[in-house]
Short mmCIF file of C-alpha atoms and ligand atoms in Angstrom, two decimals:
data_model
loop_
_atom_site.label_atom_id
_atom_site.label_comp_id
_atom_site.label_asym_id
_atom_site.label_seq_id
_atom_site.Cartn_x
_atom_site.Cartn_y
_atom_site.Cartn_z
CA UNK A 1436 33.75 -164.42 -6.16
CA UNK A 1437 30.10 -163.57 -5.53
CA UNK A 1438 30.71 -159.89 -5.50
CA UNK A 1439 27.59 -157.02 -5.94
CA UNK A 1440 28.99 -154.34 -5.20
CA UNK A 1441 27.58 -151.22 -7.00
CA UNK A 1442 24.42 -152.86 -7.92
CA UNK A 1443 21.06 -152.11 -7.36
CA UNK A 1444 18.76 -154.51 -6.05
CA UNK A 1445 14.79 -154.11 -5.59
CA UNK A 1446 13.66 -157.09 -3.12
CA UNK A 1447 9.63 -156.86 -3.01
CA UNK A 1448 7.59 -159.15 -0.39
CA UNK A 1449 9.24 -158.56 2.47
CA UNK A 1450 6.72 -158.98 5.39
CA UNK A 1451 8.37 -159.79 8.22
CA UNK A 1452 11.79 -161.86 9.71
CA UNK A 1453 10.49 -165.42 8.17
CA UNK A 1454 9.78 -163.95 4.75
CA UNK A 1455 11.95 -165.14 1.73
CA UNK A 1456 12.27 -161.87 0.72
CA UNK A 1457 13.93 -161.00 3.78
CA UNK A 1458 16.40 -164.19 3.52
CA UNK A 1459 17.42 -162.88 -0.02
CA UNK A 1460 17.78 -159.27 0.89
CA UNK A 1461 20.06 -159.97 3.49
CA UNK A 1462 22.54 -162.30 1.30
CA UNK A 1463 22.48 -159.20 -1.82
CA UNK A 1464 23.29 -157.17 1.25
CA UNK A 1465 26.31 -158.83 2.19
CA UNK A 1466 27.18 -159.68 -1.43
CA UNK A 1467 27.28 -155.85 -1.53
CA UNK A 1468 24.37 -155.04 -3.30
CA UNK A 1469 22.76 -151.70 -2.49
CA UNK A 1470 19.26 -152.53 -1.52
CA UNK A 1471 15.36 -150.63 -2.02
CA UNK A 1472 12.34 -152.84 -0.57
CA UNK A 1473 8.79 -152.54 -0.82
CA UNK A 1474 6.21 -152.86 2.13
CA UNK A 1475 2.28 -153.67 1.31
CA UNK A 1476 0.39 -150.74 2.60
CA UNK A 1477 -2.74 -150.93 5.10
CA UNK A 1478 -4.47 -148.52 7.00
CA UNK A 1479 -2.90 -149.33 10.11
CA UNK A 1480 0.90 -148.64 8.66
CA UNK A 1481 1.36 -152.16 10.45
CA UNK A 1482 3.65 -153.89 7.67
CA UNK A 1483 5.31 -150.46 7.11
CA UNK A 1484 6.75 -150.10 10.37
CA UNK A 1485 7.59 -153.96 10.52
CA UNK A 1486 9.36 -153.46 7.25
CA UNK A 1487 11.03 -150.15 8.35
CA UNK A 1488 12.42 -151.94 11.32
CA UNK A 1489 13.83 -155.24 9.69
CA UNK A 1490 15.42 -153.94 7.11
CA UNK A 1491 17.17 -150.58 8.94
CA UNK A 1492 20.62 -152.55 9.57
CA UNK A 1493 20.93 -152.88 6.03
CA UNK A 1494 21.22 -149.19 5.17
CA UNK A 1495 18.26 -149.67 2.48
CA UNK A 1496 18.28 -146.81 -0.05
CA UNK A 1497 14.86 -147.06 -0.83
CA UNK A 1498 11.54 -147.86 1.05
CA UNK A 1499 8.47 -147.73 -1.17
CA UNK A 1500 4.71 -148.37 -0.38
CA UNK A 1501 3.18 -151.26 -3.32
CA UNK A 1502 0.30 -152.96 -3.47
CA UNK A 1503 0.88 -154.94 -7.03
CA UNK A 1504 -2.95 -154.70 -7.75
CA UNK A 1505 -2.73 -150.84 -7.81
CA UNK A 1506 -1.39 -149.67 -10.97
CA UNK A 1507 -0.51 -145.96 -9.75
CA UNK A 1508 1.47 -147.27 -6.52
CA UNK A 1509 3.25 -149.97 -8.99
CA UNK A 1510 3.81 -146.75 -11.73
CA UNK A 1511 5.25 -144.87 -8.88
CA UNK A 1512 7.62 -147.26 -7.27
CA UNK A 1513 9.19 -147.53 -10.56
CA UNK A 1514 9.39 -144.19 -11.13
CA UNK A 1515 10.90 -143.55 -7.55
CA UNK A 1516 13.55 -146.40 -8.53
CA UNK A 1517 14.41 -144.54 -11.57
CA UNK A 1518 14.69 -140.97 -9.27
CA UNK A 1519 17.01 -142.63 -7.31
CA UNK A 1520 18.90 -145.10 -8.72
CA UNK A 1521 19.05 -144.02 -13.01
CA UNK A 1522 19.36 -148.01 -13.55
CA UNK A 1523 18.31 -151.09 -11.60
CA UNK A 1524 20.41 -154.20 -11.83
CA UNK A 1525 18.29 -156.78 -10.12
CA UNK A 1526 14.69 -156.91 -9.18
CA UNK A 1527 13.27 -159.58 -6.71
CA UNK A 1528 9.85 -161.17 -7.07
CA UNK A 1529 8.98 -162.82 -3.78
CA UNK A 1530 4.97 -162.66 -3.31
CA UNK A 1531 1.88 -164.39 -3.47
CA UNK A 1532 -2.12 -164.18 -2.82
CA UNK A 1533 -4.84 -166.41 -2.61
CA UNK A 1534 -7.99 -166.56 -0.65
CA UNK A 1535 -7.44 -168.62 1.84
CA UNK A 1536 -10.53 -170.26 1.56
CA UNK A 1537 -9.80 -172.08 -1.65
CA UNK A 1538 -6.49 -172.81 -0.60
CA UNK A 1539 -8.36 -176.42 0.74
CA UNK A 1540 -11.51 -178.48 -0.13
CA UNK A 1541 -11.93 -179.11 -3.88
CA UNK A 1542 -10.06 -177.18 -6.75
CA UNK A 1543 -13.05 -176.89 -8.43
CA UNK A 1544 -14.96 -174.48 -6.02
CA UNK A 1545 -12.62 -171.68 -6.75
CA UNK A 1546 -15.04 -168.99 -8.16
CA UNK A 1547 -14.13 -166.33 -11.12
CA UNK A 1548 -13.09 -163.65 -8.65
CA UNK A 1549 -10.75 -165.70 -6.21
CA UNK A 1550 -9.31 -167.40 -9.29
CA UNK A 1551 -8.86 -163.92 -11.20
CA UNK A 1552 -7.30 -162.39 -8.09
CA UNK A 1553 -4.68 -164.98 -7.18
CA UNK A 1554 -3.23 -165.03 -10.76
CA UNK A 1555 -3.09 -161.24 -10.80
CA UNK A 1556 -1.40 -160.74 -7.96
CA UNK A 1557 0.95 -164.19 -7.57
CA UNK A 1558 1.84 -164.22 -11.80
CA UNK A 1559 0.72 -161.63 -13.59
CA UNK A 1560 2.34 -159.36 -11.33
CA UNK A 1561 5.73 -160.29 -12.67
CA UNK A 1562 5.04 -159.62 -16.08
CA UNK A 1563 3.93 -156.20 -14.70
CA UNK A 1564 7.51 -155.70 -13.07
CA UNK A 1565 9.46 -156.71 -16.02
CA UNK A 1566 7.96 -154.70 -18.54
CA UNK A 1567 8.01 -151.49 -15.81
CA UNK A 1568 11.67 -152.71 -15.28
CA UNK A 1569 12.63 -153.17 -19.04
CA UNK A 1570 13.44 -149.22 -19.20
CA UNK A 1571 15.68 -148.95 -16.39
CA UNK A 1572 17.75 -152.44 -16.88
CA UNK A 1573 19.27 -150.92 -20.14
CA UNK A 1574 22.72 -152.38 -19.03
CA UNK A 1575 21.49 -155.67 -18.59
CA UNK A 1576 19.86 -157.26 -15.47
CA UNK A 1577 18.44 -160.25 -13.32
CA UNK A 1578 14.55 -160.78 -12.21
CA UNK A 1579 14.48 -163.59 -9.88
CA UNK A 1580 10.83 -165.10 -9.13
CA UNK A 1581 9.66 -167.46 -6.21
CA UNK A 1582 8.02 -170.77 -7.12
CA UNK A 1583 7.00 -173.87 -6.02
CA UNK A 1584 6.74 -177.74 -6.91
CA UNK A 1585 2.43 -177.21 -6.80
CA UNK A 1586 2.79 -175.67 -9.74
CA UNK A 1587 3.98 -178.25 -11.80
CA UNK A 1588 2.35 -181.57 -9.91
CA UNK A 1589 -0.69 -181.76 -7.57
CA UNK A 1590 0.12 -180.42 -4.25
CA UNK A 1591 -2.62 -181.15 -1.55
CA UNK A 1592 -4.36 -177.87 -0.71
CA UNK A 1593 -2.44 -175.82 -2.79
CA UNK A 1594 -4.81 -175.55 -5.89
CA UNK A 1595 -5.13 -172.10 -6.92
CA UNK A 1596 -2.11 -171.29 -5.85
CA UNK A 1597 -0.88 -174.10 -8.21
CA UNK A 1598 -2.29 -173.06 -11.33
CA UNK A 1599 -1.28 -169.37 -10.36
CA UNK A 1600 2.40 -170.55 -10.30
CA UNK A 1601 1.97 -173.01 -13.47
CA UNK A 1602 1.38 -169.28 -15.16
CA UNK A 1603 4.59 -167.59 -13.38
CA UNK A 1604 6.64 -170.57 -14.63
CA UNK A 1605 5.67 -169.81 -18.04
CA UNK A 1606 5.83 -166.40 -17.19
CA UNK A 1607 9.89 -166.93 -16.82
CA UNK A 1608 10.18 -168.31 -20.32
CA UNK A 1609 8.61 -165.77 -22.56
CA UNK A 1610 9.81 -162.94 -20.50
CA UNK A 1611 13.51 -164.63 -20.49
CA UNK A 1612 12.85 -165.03 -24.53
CA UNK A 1613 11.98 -161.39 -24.58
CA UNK A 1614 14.36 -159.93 -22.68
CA UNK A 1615 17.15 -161.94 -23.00
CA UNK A 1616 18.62 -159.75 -26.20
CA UNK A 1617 18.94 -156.88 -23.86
CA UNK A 1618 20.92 -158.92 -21.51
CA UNK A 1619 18.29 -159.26 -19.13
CA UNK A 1620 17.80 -162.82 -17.74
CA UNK A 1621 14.79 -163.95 -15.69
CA UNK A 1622 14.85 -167.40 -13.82
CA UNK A 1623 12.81 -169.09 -11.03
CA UNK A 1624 13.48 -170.43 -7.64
CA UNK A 1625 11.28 -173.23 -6.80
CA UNK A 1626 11.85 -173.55 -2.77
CA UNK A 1627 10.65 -176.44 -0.38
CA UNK A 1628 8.54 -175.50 2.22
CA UNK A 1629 9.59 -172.83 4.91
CA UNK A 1630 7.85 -171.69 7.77
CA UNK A 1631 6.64 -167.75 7.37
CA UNK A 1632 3.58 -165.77 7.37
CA UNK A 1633 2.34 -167.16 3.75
CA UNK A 1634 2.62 -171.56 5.19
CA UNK A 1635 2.08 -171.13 8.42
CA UNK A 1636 -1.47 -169.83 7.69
CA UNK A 1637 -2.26 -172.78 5.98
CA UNK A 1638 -3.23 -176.56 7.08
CA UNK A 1639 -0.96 -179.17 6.73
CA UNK A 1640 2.72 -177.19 6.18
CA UNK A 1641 3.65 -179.26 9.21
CA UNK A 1642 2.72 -182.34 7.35
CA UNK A 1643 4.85 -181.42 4.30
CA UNK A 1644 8.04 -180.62 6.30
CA UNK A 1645 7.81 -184.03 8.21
CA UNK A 1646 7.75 -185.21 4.60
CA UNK A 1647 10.33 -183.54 3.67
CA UNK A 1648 13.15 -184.61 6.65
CA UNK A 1649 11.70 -188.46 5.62
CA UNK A 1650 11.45 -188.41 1.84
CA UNK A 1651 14.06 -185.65 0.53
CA UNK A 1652 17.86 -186.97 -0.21
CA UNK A 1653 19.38 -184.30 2.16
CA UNK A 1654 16.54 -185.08 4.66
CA UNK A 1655 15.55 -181.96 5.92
CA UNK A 1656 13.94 -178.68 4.73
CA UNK A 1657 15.66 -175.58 3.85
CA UNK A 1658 16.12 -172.29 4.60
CA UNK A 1659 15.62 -168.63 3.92
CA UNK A 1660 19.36 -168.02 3.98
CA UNK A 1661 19.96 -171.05 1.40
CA UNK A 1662 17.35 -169.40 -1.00
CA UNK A 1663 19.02 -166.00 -0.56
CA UNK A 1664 22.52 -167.62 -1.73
CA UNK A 1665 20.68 -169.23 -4.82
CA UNK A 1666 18.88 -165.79 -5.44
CA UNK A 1667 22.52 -163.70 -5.17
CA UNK A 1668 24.31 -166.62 -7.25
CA UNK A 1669 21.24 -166.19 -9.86
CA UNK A 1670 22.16 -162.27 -9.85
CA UNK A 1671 25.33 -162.40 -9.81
CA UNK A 1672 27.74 -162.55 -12.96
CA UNK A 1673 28.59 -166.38 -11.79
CA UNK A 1674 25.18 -166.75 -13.03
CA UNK A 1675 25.51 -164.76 -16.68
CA UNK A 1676 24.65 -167.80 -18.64
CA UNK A 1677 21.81 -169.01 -17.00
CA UNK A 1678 18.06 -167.31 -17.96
CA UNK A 1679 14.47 -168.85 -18.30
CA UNK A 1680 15.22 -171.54 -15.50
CA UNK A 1681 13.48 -172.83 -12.63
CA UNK A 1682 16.04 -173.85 -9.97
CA UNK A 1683 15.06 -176.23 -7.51
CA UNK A 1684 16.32 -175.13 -3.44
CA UNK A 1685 14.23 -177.87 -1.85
CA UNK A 1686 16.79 -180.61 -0.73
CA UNK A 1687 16.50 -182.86 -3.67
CA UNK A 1688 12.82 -183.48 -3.09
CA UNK A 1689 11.67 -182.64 -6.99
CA UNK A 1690 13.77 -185.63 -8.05
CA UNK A 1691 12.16 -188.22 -5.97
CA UNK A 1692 9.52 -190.73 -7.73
P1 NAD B 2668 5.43 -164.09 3.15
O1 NAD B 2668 4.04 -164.03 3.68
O2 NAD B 2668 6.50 -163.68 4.06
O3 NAD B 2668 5.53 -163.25 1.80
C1 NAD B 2668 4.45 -163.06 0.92
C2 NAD B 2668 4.48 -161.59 0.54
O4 NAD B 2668 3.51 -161.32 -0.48
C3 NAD B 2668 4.17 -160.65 1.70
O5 NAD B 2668 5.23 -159.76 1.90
C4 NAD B 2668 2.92 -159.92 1.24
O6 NAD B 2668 2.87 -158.57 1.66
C5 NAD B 2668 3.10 -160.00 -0.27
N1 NAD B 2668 1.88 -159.68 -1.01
C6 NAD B 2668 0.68 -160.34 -0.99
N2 NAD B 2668 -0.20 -159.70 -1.76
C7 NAD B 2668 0.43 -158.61 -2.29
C8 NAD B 2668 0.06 -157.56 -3.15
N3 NAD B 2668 -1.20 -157.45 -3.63
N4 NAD B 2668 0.98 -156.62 -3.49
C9 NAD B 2668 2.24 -156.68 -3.00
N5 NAD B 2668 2.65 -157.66 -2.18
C10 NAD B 2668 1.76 -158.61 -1.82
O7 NAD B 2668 5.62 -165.60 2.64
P2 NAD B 2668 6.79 -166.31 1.80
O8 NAD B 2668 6.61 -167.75 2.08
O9 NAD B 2668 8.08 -165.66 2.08
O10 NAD B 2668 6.35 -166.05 0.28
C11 NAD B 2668 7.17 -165.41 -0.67
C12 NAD B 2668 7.14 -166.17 -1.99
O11 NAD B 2668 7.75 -167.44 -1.81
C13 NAD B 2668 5.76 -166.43 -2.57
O12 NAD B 2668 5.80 -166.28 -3.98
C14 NAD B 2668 5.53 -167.89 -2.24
O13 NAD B 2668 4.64 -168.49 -3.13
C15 NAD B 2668 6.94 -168.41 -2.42
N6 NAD B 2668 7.22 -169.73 -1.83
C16 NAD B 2668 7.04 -169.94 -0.50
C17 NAD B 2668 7.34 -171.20 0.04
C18 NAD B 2668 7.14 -171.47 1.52
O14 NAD B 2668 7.07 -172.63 1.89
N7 NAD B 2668 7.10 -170.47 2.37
C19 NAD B 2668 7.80 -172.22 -0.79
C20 NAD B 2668 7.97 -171.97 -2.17
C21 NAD B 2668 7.67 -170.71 -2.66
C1 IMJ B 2669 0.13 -172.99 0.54
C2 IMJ B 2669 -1.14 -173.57 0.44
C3 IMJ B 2669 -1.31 -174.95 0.50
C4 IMJ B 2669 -0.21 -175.78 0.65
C5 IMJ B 2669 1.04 -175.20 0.75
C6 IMJ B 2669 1.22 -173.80 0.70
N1 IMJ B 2669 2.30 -175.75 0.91
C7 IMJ B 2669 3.24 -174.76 0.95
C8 IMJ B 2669 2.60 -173.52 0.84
C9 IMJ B 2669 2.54 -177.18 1.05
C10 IMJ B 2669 4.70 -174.97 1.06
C11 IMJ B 2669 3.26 -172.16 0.86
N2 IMJ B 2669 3.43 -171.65 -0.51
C12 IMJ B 2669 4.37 -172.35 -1.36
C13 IMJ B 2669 2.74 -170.56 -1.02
O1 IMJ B 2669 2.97 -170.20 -2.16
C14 IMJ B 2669 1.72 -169.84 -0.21
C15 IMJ B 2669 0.90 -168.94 -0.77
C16 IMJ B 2669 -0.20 -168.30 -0.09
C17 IMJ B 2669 -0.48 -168.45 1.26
C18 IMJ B 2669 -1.58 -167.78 1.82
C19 IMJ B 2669 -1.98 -167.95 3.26
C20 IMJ B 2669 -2.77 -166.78 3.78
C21 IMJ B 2669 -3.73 -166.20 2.79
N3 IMJ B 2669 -3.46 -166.30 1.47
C22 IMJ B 2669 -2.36 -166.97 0.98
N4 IMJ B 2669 -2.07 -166.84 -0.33
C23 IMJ B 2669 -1.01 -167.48 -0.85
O2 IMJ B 2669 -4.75 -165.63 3.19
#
């Protein structure tokens, strides 16, 4: 029933095997979807040729250098999507920045810059995509947007990051109000914790996933490959009716008092 076949589906924030990005691209793959990535580019070429690598078995059709704070990298990607492709179906939001210095200590300490930065690159970002992707979904389409539960109640540590999230929440709404006459729908995953390159840096993920196999009704965390069936379900035409949400994949946890 879940069946992609013939679409087109962008996945950005693919970093390496424990990335969520890289859970979802490989359940669009097998749903059929035919797949472009991104990879952040450094002078090294490191996540390029981690990138390259990972995603090879899936026969990707595109592999495009973006950095979303660089407008020219961001105007070419799109334009390389349009080269390619004529129309894109579904585009996949998966990333996130904050110092990591104010991701701990007090909220309050989080300076201009740092607090400028994080909602550029973890919300605005998305509003960036959809209007650069309005052009090319003239069929219709599905953006699909990572979140998490710090952005709607007080997550210890997460700060920033929280309000930065609060924004890409409300980010989903207007942009599902906006786009949703041209048969676009936009929607939100809010995940539990998973272990990849953006927790593990971080005190205290340990801490939250012991919370999570005590506290959660299915007692345990997820996992990338349960986010990737929510994010192909979401894109899928099993979905059609559904825009402007924030689905929970976190084992229940949300609900608990
Ligand atoms: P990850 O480190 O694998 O992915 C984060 C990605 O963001 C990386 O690919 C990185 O290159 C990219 N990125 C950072 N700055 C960028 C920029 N300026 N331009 C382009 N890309 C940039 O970690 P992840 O946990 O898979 O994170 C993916 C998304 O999932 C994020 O939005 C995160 O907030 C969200 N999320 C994660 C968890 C978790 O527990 N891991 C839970 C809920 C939501
Ligand atoms: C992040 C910070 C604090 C608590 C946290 C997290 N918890 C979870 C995360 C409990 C689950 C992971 N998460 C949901 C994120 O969105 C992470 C974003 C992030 C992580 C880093 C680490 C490395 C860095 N900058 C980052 N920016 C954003 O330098």
């Amino acid at each position: 029933m879940l069946d992609l076949t013939g679409k087109n589906a962008f996945v950005t924030g693919i970093a390496n095997n424990r990335s969520i990005a890289w859970g979802i691209a490989q359940q669009l793959h097998q749903a059929g979807a035919n797949l472009g990535v991104n990879y952040m580019p450094d002078e090294k070429g490191r996540y390029e040729k981690k990138v390259r690598q990972l995603v090879d078995p899936l026969n990707p059709d595109l592999i495009l250098p973006c950095d979303v704070q660089d407008d020219k990298l961001m105007e070419e990607m799109f334009n390389a999507i349009a080269q390619k492709w004529g129309k894109l179906d579904i585009l996949i939001h998966c990333l996130a920045f904050a110092d990591k210095e104010y991701l701990m200590g007090d909220y309050s300490s989080v300076p201009r810059d740092a607090f400028s930065k994080s909602l550029e690159i973890s919300a605005y970002s998305l509003t960036d995509f959809a209007r650069l992707a309005k052009p090319l979904m003239q069929e219709g389409g599905s953006i699909v947007t990572l979140s998490y539960l710090g952005g709607v109640k007080v997550m210890p540590n997460y700060n920033v990051m929280g309000v930065a999230k609060s924004a890409l929440e409300m980010s989903v709404r207007y942009l599902a109000s906006e786009l949703g006459p041209q048969n676009i729908r936009v929607n939100g995953i809010s995940a539990g914790p998973i272990r990849t390159l953006a927790s593990s840096a971080i005190g205290g993920i340990l801490d939250m996933i012991r919370m999570m196999e005590e506290k959660a009704p299915l007692r345990r965390t997820v996992t990338q490959e349960e986010v990737g069936n929510t994010a192909a379900f979401l894109c899928s035409d099993l979905a059609s009716g559904i825009t402007g949400q924030i689905i929970y994949v976190d084992a229940g946890y949300e609900i608990m008092g």
